Amino acid sequence: MPRILLLLPTRTYRTEDFLAAALGLGVEVVVASERANALAAERPDELLALDFLDPAAAAREAAAFARAHPLDAVVPVDDDTTVVAAAISAALGQPHNSVASAAAARDKHLMRALLARAGVPVPHYTLCSLDEDPGAVAARVGYPCVVKPLFLSASRGVIRADEPDGFVAAVRRLAAILEIPDVAERGGEAARQYLVEAFVPGEEVALEGLLLKGELQVLALFDKPDPLEGPFFEETIYITPSRLPADVQAELAAATAGAARALGLREGPVHAELRWNQDGPWVIEIAARSIGGLCSRTLRFGTGLSLEELILRHALGMEIPSLERERRAAGVMMLPIPRRGTLREVRGQDAAKAVPGVEEVAVTAHLGQELIPLPEGAAYLGFLFARAETPEAVEAALREAHRRLDFVIA
Ligand code: ADP
């Protein structure tokens, strides 16, 4: 039986879906997280604590573990573990993304530099230091622009500014996020810097892909029908298939493939965010991981394979029966956090579930949880899933289900 090492940060949303996929495939799973699990002493063959902030040390530990319990593949489930996974795969001699390519995909500045050098269309960007007076920076950047951290994800700390005063306020707000102790520790040097980019107008899409020996296979292209104009960029609805014309979709795929090549990514899942306007495609970012949150539940391949099964099969070199997404349209709404406060009650879940086409209402925030909206927040309120014959019907179902939900926030 093949054995797989899953790198599961304690705060990931991806645990359940990856474990279900492993169970479905009948593979043995070793779970590594960044903190020692309370059960680790009883189940040393299945649970491992690795320092995800120190890839070299984690690779040594994993290699030592693998001498006693051979590992056939290493799978990072989200952003925090892609670099560590590459380091461990290298130590085990398995096909993988290079550590440098995985690290480049985690560093928004390095990513921009590599993409720009390779001729991939990216917004004009400037690296800035928090040690410089933001008023001075405000006087030399162009507007509208976007201020963003170098290393966070899920739009955390990403803020649009339209003029100098707004810019200074945005930088102060980002600086406060970067000073939060666990953020500062994770970022190290990068937590003292930020990026300023030209704001790219246009429609936004997300591309889910799989790299096979350097070739990009597009698994799904998602439209994001809610406008993302800022000042904060809260993700809401993702719907696939895209309603964009086929030639535009092909250009978006080509830009993503170019981005993967420019960073040197070659194997495994990629998730890219792109914009499209009269000048063509723009790569906002590409990550060496699959789609975040619970959003992968929108995707099914061939006769019902999940995205996670597909990823595990690829990692293990097992046959992949089909990379073709099902024919029906599907979508997810990441439930927007209406305001800051404590979640007291969620009403209307049955009514939301009763909307035709709606498959699942997953409220992931727990009662009593402190809800923090963007740009500071890092957790989702929950997810709505729908399937129907057309993207329009999926969108309508998600909006109706959302209308029926009532979040009581104190
Ligand atoms: P994260 O990794 O946190 O998701 P991104 O750089 O992808 O950070 O930015 C998050 C969102 O902010 C994007 O999906 C997009 O909607 C918006 N955004 C980021 N940069 C730009 C830009 N230069 N122009 C327009 N929108 C942007």
XYZ file of C-alpha atoms in Angstrom, residues 170-345:
176
model
C -3.597 51.824 3.729
C 0.091 51.426 4.582
C -0.591 52.106 8.291
C -3.351 49.526 8.266
C -1.134 46.956 6.555
C 1.714 47.742 8.964
C -0.551 46.945 11.923
C -1.378 43.541 10.403
C 2.308 42.832 9.793
C 3.064 43.609 13.444
C 0.707 40.904 14.759
C 3.206 38.549 16.482
C 2.507 35.341 14.540
C 2.391 37.254 11.246
C 5.662 39.030 12.042
C 7.288 35.711 12.940
C 6.112 34.030 9.769
C 7.181 36.903 7.562
C 10.579 37.640 9.101
C 12.288 40.279 6.917
C 9.319 40.284 4.536
C 7.067 41.593 7.305
C 8.950 44.914 7.150
C 8.252 45.360 3.441
C 5.279 45.752 1.147
C 4.463 45.962 -2.529
C 2.718 48.802 -4.338
C 1.147 47.801 -7.649
C -0.799 49.626 -10.341
C -4.475 48.775 -9.947
C -5.516 46.596 -12.905
C -9.164 47.175 -13.823
C -11.173 44.425 -15.456
C -12.862 41.102 -14.872
C -11.217 38.618 -12.568
C -11.000 34.844 -12.948
C -9.338 32.002 -11.087
C -7.658 29.174 -12.926
C -7.242 25.757 -11.349
C -4.616 23.669 -13.059
C -2.338 20.676 -12.748
C 1.267 20.690 -13.929
C 2.424 17.436 -15.446
C 6.176 17.471 -16.211
C 5.983 21.209 -16.785
C 2.859 21.139 -18.981
C -0.186 22.986 -17.671
C -3.455 21.099 -17.802
C -6.372 23.467 -17.113
C -8.810 21.766 -14.747
C -11.280 24.633 -14.402
C -11.592 28.332 -15.082
C -13.810 30.188 -12.607
C -15.529 33.520 -13.249
C -15.889 35.870 -10.280
C -19.121 37.678 -11.088
C -19.022 40.075 -8.122
C -16.888 43.131 -8.952
C -13.573 43.271 -7.095
C -12.862 46.991 -7.148
C -11.563 47.468 -3.623
C -10.704 49.048 -1.294
C -10.605 45.443 0.010
C -10.861 42.349 -2.138
C -13.199 39.927 -0.450
C -13.755 36.817 -2.553
C -17.380 35.790 -2.888
C -18.699 33.864 -5.889
C -16.670 31.503 -8.105
C -18.464 29.840 -11.014
C -17.265 27.372 -13.611
C -17.353 26.980 -16.588
C -16.360 30.530 -17.403
C -18.732 32.594 -19.519
C -15.808 34.363 -21.220
C -15.305 33.691 -24.956
C -13.149 30.675 -25.816
C -10.312 32.799 -27.257
C -10.122 34.859 -24.049
C -10.059 31.662 -21.986
C -7.209 30.371 -24.149
C -5.228 33.578 -23.548
C -5.797 33.323 -19.804
C -4.578 29.709 -19.862
C -1.525 30.678 -21.919
C -0.666 33.478 -19.454
C -0.949 31.013 -16.548
C 1.265 28.479 -18.308
C 3.790 31.269 -18.944
C 3.677 32.236 -15.274
C 4.328 28.651 -14.137
C 7.266 28.384 -16.550
C 8.672 31.735 -15.425
C 8.746 30.591 -11.796
C 10.016 27.111 -12.697
C 6.962 25.260 -11.364
C 6.679 21.810 -12.987
C 4.605 19.379 -10.951
C 1.311 19.361 -9.111
C -1.566 21.758 -8.603
C -1.504 25.467 -9.378
C -4.085 28.089 -8.545
C -3.863 31.388 -10.413
C -5.775 34.661 -10.176
C -5.900 36.700 -13.363
C -7.613 39.818 -14.650
C -8.776 40.490 -18.170
C -9.249 43.869 -19.868
C -8.804 45.520 -23.269
C -5.038 45.016 -23.005
C -5.411 41.237 -22.564
C -4.691 38.967 -19.581
C -2.857 40.062 -16.432
C -1.443 37.607 -13.927
C -2.289 38.749 -10.400
C -0.747 35.668 -8.843
C 0.012 31.996 -9.195
C 0.333 29.632 -6.235
C 1.770 26.099 -6.183
C -1.281 24.624 -4.490
C -4.899 23.818 -5.169
C -7.851 26.152 -4.577
C -8.319 27.279 -0.964
C -11.032 26.983 1.662
C -13.595 24.306 0.865
C -13.966 25.589 -2.725
C -12.622 22.405 -4.331
C -15.995 20.823 -3.583
C -17.277 22.522 -6.733
C -15.041 20.295 -8.849
C -15.582 16.726 -10.019
C -13.690 14.966 -12.753
C -14.530 12.004 -14.981
C -16.974 9.815 -13.146
C -16.862 11.774 -9.909
C -13.208 12.040 -8.889
C -12.527 14.865 -6.432
C -9.752 17.410 -6.985
C -7.908 15.959 -3.989
C -8.036 12.419 -5.411
C -6.649 13.748 -8.641
C -3.817 15.522 -6.792
C -2.970 12.443 -4.721
C -3.025 10.195 -7.800
C -0.682 12.561 -9.604
C 1.657 12.777 -6.604
C 1.800 8.981 -6.341
C 2.296 8.491 -10.081
C -0.992 6.574 -10.224
C -3.145 6.551 -13.322
C -5.572 9.525 -13.548
C -8.736 8.267 -15.238
C -9.807 11.718 -16.441
C -8.812 15.357 -16.121
C -12.100 16.411 -17.672
C -14.428 18.340 -15.379
C -18.061 17.233 -15.297
C -20.302 18.918 -17.890
C -22.641 20.742 -15.456
C -21.971 24.213 -14.143
C -20.915 24.544 -10.516
C -20.124 27.308 -8.108
C -19.297 28.355 -4.604
C -19.946 31.470 -2.569
C -17.438 32.276 0.124
C -19.829 33.858 2.606
C -18.886 37.492 3.094
C -18.344 38.657 6.678
C -20.868 41.504 7.014
C -19.162 43.189 9.964
C -16.838 42.688 12.899
C -18.291 41.014 15.964
C -19.053 37.739 17.677
C -21.090 35.183 15.751
C -24.138 34.393 17.885
C -26.506 32.541 15.606
